Short mmCIF file of N, CA and C in Angstrom, two decimals:
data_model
loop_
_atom_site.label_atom_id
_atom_site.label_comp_id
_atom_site.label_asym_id
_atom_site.label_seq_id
_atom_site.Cartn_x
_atom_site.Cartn_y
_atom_site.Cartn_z
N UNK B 28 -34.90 64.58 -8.98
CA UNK B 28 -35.33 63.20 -8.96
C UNK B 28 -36.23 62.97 -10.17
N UNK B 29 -36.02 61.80 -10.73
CA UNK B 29 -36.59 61.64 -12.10
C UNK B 29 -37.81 60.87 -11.84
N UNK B 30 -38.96 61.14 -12.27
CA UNK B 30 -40.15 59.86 -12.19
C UNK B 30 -40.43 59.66 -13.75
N UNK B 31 -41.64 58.82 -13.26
CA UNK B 31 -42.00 58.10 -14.32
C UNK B 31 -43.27 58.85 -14.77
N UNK B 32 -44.17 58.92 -16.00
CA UNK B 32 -45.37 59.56 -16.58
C UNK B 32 -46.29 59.69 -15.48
N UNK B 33 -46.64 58.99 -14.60
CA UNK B 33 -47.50 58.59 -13.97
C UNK B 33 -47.05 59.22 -12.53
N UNK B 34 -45.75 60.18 -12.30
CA UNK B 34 -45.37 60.45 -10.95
C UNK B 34 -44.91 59.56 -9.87
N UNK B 35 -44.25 57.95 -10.65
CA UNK B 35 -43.56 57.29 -9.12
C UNK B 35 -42.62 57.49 -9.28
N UNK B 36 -41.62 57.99 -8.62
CA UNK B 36 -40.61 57.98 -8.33
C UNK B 36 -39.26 57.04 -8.88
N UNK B 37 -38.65 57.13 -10.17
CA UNK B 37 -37.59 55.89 -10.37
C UNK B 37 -36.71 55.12 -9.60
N UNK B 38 -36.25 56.07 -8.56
CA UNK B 38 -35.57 55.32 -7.40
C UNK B 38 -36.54 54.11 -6.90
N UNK B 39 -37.25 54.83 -6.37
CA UNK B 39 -38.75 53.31 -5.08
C UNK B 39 -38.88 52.46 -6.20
N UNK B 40 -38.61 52.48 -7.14
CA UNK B 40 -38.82 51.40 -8.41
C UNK B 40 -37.45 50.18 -8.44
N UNK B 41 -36.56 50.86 -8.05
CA UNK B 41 -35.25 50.39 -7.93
C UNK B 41 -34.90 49.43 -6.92
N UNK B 42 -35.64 50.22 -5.71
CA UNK B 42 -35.41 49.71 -4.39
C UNK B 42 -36.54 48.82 -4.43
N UNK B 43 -37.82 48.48 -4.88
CA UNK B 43 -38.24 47.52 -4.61
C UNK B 43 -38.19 46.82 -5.22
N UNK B 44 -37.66 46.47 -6.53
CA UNK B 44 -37.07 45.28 -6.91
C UNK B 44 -36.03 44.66 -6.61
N UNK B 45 -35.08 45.58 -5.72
CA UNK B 45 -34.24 45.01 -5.22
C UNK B 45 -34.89 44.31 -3.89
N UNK B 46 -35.42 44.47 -3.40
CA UNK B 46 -36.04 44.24 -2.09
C UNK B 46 -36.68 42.66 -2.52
N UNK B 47 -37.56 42.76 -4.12
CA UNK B 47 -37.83 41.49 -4.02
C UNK B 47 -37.04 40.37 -4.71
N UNK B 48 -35.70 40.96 -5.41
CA UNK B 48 -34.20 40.04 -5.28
C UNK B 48 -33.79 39.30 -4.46
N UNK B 49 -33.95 39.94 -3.19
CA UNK B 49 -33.51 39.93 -2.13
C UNK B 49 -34.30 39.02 -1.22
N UNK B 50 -35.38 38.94 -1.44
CA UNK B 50 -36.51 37.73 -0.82
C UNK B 50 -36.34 37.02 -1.41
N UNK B 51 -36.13 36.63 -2.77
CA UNK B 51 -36.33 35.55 -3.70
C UNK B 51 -35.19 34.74 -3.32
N UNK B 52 -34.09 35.07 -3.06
CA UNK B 52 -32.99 34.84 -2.82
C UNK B 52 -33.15 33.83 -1.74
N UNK B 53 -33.37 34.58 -0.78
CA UNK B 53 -34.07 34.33 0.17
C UNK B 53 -34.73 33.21 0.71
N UNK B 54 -35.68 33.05 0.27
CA UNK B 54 -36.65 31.77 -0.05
C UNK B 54 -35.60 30.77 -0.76
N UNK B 55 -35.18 30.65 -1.53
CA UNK B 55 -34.14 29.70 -2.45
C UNK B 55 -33.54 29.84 -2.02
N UNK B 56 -32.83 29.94 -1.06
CA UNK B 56 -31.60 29.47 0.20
C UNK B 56 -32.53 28.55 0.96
N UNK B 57 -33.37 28.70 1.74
CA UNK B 57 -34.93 28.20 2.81
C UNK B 57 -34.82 26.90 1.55
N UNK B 58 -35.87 26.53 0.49
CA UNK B 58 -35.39 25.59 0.17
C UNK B 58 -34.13 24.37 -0.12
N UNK B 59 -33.78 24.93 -0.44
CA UNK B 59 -32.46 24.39 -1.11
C UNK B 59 -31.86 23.46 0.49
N UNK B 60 -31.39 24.20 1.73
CA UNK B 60 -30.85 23.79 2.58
C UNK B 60 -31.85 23.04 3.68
N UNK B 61 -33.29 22.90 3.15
CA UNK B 61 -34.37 22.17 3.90
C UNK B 61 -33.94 20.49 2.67
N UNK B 62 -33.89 20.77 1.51
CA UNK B 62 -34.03 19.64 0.97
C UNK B 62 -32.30 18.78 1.22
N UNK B 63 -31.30 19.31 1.46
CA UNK B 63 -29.85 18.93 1.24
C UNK B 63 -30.00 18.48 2.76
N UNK B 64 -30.39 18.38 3.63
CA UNK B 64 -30.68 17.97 4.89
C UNK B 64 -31.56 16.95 4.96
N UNK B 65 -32.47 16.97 4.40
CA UNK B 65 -33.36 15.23 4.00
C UNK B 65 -32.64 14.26 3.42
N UNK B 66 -31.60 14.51 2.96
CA UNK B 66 -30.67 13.53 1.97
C UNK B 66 -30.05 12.63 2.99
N UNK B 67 -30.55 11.22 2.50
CA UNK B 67 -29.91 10.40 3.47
C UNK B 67 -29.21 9.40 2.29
N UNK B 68 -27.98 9.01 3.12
CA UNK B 68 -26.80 8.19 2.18
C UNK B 68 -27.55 6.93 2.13
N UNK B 69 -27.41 6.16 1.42
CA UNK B 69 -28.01 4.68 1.15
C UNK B 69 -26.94 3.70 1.34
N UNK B 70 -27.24 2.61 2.14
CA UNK B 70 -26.24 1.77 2.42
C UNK B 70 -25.68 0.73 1.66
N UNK B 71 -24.33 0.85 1.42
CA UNK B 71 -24.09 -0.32 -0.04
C UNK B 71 -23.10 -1.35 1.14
N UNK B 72 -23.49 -2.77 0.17
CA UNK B 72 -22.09 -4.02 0.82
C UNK B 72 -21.62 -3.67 0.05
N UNK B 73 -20.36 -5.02 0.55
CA UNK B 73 -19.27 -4.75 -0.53
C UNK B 73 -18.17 -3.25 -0.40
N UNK B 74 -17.24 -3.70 -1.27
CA UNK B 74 -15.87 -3.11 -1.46
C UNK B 74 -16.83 -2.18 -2.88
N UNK B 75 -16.48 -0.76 -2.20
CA UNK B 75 -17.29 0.49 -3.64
C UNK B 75 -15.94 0.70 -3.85
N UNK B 76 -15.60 0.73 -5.12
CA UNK B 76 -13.69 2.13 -5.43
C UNK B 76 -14.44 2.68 -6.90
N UNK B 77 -13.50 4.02 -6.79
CA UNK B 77 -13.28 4.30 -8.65
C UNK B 77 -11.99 4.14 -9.13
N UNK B 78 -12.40 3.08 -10.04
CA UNK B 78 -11.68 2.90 -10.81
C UNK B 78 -10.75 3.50 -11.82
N UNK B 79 -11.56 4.22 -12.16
CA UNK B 79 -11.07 5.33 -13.29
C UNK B 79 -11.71 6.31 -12.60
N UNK B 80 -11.23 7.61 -13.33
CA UNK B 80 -11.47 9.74 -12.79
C UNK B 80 -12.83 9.49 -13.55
N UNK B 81 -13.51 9.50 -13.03
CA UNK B 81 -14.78 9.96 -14.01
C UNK B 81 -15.58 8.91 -14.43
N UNK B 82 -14.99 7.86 -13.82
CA UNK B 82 -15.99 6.08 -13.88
C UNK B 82 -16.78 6.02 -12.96
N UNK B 83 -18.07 4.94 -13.24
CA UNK B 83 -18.88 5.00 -12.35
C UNK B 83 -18.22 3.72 -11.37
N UNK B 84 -18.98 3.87 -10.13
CA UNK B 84 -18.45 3.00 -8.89
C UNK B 84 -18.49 1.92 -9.40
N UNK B 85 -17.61 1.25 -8.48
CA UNK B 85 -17.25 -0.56 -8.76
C UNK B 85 -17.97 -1.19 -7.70
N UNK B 86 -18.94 -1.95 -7.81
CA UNK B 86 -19.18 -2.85 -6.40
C UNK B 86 -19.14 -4.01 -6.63
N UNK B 87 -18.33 -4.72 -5.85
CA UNK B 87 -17.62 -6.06 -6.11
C UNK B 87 -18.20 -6.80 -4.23
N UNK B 88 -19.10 -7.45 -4.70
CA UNK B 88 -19.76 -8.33 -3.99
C UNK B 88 -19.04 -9.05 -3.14
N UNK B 89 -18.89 -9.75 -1.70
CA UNK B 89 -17.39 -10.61 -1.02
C UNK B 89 -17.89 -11.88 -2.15
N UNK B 90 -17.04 -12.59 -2.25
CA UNK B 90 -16.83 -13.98 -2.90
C UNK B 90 -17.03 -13.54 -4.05
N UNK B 91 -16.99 -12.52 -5.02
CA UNK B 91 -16.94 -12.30 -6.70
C UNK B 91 -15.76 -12.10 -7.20
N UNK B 92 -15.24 -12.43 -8.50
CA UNK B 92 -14.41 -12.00 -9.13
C UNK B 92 -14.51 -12.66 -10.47
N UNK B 93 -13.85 -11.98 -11.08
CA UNK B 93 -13.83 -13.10 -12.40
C UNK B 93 -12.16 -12.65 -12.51
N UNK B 94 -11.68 -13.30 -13.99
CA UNK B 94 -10.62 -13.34 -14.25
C UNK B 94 -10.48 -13.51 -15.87
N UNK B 95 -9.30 -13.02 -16.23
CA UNK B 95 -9.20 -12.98 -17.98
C UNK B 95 -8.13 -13.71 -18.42
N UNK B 96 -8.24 -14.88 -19.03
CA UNK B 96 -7.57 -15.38 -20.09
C UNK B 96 -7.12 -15.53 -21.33
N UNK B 97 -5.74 -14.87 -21.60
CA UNK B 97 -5.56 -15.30 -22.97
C UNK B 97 -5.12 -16.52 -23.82
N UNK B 98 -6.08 -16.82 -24.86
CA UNK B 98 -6.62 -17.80 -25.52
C UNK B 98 -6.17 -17.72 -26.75
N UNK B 99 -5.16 -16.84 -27.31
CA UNK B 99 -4.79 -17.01 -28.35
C UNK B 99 -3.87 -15.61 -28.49
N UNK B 100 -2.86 -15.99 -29.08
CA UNK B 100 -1.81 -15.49 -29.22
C UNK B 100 -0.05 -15.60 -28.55
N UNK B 101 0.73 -14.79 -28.28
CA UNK B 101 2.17 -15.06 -27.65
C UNK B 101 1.88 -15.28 -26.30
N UNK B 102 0.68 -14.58 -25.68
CA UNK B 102 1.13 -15.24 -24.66
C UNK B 102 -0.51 -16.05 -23.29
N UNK B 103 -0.38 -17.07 -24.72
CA UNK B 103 -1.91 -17.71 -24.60
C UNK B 103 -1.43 -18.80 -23.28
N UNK B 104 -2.56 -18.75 -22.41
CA UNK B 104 -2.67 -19.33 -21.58
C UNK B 104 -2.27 -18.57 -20.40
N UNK B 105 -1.75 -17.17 -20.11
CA UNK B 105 -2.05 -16.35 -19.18
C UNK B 105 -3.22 -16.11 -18.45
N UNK B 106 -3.32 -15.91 -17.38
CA UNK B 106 -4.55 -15.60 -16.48
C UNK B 106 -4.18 -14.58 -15.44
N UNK B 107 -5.55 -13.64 -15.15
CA UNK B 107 -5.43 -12.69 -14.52
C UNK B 107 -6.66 -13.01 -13.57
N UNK B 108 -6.64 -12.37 -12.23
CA UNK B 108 -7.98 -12.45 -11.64
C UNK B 108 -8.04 -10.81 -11.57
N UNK B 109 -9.56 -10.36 -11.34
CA UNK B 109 -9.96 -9.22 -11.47
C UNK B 109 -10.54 -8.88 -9.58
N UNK B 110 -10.34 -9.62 -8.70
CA UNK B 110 -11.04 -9.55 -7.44
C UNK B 110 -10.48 -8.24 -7.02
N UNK B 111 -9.25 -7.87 -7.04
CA UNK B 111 -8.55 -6.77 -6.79
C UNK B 111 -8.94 -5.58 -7.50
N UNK B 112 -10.26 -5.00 -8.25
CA UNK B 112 -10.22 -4.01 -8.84
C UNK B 112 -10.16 -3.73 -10.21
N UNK B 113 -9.75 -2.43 -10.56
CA UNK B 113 -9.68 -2.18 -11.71
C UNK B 113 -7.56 -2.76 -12.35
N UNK B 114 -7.27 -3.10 -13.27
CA UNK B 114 -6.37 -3.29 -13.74
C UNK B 114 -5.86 -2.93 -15.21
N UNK B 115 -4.74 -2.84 -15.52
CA UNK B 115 -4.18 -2.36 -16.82
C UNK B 115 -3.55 -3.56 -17.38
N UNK B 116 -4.06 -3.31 -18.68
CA UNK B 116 -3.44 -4.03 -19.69
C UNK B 116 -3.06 -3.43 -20.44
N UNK B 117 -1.55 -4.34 -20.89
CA UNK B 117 -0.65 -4.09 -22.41
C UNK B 117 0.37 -3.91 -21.88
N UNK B 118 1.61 -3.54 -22.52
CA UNK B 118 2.97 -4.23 -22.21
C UNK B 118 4.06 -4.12 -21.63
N UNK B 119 3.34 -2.58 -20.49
CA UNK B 119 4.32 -2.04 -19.53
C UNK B 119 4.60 -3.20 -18.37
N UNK B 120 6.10 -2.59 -17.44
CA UNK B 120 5.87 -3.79 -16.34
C UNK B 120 4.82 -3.69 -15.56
N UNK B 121 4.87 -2.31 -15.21
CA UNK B 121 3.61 -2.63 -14.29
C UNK B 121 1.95 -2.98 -15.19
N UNK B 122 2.16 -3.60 -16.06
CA UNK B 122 0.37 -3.80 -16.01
C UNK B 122 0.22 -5.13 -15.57
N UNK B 123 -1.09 -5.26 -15.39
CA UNK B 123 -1.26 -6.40 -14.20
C UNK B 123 -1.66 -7.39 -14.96
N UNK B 124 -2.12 -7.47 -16.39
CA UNK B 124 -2.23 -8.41 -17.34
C UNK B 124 -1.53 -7.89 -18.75
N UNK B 125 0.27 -8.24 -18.96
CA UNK B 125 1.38 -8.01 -19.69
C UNK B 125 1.30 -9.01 -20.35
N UNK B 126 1.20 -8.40 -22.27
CA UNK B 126 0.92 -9.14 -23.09
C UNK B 126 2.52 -8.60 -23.98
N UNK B 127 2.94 -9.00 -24.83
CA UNK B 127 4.29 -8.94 -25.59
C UNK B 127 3.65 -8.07 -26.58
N UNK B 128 4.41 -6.87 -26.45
CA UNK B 128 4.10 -5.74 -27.28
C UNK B 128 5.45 -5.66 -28.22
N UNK B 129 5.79 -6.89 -28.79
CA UNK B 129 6.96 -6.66 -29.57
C UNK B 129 6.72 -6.25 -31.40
N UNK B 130 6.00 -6.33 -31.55
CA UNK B 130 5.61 -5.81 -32.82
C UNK B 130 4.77 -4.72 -32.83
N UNK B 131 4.44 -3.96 -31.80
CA UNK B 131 4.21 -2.68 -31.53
C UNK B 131 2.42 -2.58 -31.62
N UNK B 132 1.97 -3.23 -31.67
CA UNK B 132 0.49 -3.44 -31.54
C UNK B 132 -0.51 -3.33 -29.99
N UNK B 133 0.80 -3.53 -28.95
CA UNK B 133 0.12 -3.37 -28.02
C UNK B 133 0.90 -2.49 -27.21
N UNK B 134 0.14 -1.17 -26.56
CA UNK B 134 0.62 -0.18 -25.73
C UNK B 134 0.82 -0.75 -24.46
N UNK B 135 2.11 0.40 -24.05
CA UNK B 135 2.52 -0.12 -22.52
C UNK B 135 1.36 -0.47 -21.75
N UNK B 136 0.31 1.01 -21.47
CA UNK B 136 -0.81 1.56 -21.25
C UNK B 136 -2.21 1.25 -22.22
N UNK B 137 -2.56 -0.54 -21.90
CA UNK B 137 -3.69 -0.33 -23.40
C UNK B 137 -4.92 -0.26 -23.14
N UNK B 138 -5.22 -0.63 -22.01
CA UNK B 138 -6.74 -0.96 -22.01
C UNK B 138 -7.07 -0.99 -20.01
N UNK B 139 -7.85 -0.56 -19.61
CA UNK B 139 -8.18 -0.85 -18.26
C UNK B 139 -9.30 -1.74 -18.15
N UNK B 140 -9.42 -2.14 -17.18
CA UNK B 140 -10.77 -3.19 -16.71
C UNK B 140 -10.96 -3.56 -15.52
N UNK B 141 -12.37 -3.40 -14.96
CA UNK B 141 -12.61 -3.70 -13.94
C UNK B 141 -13.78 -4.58 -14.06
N UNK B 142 -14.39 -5.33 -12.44
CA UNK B 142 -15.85 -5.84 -12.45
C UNK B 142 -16.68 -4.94 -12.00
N UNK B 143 -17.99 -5.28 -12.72
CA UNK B 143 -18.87 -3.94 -11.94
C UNK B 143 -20.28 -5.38 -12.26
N UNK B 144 -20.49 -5.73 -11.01
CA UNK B 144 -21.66 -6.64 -11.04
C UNK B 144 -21.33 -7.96 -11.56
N UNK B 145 -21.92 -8.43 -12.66
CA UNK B 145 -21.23 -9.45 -13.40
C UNK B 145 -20.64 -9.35 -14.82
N UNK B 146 -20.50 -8.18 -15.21
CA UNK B 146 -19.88 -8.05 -16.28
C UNK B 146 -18.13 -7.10 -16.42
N UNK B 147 -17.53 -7.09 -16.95
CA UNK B 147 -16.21 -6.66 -17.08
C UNK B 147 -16.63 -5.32 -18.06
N UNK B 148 -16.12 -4.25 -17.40
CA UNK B 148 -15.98 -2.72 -18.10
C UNK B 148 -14.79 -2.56 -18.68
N UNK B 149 -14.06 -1.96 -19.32
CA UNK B 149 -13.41 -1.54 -20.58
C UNK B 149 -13.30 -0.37 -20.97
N UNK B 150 -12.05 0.06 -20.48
CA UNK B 150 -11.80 1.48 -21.05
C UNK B 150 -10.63 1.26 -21.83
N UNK B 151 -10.60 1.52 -22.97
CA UNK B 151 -9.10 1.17 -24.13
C UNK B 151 -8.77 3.01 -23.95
N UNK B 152 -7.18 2.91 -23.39
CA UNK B 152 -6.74 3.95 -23.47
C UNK B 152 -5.39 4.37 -24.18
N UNK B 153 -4.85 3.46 -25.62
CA UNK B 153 -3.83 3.46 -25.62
C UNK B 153 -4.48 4.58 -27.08
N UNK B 154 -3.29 5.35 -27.41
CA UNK B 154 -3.56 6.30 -29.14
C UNK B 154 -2.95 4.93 -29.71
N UNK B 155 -3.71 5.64 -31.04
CA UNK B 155 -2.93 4.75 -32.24
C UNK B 155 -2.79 3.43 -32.21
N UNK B 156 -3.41 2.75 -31.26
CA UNK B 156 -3.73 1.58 -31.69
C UNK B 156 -5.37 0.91 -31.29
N UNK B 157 -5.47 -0.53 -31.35
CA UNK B 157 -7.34 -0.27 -31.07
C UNK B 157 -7.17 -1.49 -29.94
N UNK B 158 -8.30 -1.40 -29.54
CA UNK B 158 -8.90 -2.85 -28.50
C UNK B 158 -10.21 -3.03 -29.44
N UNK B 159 -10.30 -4.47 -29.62
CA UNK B 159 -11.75 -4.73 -30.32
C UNK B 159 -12.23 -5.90 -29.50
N UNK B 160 -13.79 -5.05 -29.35
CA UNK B 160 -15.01 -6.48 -29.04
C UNK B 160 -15.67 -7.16 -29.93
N UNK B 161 -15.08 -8.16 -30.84
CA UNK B 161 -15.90 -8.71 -31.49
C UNK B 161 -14.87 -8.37 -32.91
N UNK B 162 -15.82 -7.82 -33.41
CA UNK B 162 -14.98 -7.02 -34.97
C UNK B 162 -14.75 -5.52 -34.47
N UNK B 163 -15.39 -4.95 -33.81
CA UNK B 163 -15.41 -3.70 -33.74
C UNK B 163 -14.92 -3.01 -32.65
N UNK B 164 -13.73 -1.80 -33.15
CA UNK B 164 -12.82 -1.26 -32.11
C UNK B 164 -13.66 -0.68 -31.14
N UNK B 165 -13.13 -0.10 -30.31
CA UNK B 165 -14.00 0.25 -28.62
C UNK B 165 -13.18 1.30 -27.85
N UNK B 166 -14.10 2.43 -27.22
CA UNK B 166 -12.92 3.26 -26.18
C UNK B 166 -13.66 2.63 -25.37
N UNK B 167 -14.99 2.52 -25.24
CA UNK B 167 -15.89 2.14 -23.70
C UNK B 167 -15.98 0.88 -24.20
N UNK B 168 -16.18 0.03 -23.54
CA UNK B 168 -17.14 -1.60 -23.31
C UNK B 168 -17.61 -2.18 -22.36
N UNK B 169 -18.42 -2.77 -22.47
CA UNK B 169 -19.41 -3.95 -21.31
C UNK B 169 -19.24 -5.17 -21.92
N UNK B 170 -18.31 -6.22 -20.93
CA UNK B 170 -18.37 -7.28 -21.78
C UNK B 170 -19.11 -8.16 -20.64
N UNK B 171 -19.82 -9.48 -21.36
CA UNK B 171 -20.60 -10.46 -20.12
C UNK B 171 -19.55 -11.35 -20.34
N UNK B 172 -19.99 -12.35 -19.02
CA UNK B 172 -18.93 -13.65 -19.53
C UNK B 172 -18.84 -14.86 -20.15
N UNK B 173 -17.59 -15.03 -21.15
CA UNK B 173 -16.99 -15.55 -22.19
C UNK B 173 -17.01 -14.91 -23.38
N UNK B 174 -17.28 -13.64 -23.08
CA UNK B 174 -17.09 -12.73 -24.30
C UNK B 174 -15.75 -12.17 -24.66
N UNK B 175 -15.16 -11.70 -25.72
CA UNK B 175 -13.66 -11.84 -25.94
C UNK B 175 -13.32 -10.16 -26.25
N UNK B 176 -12.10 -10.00 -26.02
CA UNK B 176 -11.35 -9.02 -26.30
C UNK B 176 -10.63 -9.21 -27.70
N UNK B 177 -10.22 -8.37 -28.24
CA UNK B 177 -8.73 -8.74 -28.25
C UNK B 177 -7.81 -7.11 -28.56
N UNK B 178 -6.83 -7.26 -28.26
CA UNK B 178 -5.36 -6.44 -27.92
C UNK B 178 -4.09 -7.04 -28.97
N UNK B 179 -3.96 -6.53 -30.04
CA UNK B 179 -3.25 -6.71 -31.00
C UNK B 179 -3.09 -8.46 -31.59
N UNK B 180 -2.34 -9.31 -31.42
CA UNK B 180 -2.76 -10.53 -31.60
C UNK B 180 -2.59 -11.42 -30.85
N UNK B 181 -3.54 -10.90 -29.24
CA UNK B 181 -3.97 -11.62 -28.34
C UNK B 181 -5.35 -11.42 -28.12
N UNK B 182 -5.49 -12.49 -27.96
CA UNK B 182 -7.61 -13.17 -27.72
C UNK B 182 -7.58 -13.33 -26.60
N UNK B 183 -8.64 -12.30 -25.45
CA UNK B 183 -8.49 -12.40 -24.47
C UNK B 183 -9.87 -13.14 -23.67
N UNK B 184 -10.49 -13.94 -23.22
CA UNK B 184 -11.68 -14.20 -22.76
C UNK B 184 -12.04 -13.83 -21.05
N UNK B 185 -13.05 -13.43 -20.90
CA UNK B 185 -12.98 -12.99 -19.70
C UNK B 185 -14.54 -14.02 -19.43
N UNK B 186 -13.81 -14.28 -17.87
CA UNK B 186 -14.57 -14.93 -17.02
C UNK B 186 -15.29 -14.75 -15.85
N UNK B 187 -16.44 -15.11 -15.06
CA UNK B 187 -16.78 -14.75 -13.79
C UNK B 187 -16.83 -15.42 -12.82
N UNK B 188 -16.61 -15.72 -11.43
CA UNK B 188 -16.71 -16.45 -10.72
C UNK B 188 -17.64 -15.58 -9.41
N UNK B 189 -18.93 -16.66 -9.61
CA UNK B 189 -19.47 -15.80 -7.97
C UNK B 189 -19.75 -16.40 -6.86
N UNK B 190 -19.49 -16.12 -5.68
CA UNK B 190 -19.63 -17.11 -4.66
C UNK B 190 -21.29 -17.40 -4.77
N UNK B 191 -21.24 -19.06 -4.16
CA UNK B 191 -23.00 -19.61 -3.63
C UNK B 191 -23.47 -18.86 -3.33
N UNK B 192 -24.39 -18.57 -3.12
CA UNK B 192 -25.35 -18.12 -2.05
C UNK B 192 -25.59 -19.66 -0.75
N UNK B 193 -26.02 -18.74 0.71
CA UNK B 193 -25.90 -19.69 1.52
C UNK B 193 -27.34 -20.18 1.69
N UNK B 194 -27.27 -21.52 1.72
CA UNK B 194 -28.69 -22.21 2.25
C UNK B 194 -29.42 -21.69 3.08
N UNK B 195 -30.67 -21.68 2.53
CA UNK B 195 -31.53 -21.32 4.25
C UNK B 195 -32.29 -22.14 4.72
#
């Protein structure tokens, strides 16, 4: 058996650090599952979804929605309402606001959007081509309302509608 200068033993050196591994451990389990047990859920109104893998929650208030109009281009004077969630735009059938992707500017798959409070979120997901707020292209956006999109050479304006509040 090997010791140390001093005559302790290398093993009992071994074993009691393992011993206090082993408490530490120990104790940090004792916390951990005292605090994950205080956790209480918080109560939300409203319709919560995700929208997108990796988006933050949607809470869409009863009586909110807004809706997006295009205001310029092929196919100006379209309207979408947004009460239903998140939606896709650009020029597949299924997107729920289908703009004429005939000159190749706008993807089947171009852009998603939902409401989150009173403003419209924006995820542009098409390659190789852009979504712009303003002058400037965008993968993320926050738009408020009457602020504009646009998706190849359609101008899109988005709107909000929120219910009264009731008298008291």
């Amino acid at each position: 058996e090997e010791t140390l200068p001093n005559g302790t033993p290398i093993i009992s050196l071994a074993a009691g650090g393992l011993g206090v591994l082993i408490l530490v451990a120990a104790l940090l389990w004792v916390v951990l599952t005292r605090r994950s047990s205080k956790l209480t859920p918080i109560p939300v109104e409203g319709d919560v979804s995700m929208p997108l893998r990796g988006g933050e929650p949607v809470l869409r208030r009863p009586g909110q929605g807004g809706r997006l109009i295009v205001v310029e281009g092929p196919n100006t004077g379209v309207e979408v309402s947004l009460a239903d969630g998140a939606i896709v735009i650009g020029s597949g059938k299924d997107s729920g606001l289908r703009l004429d992707g005939s000159d190749g500017s706008v993807a089947g798959t171009h852009a998603r959007v939902w409401i989150k409070g009173d403003q419209l979120m924006l995820h542009h997901v098409a390659r190789r081509r852009q979504t712009l707020v303003g002058e400037r292209a965008v993968e993320w956006a926050t738009l408020r309302p009457l602020d504009t999109l646009r998706i190849g050479p359609h101008l899109i304006s988005f709107s909000i509608a929120v219910a009264p509040q009731p008298a008291s």
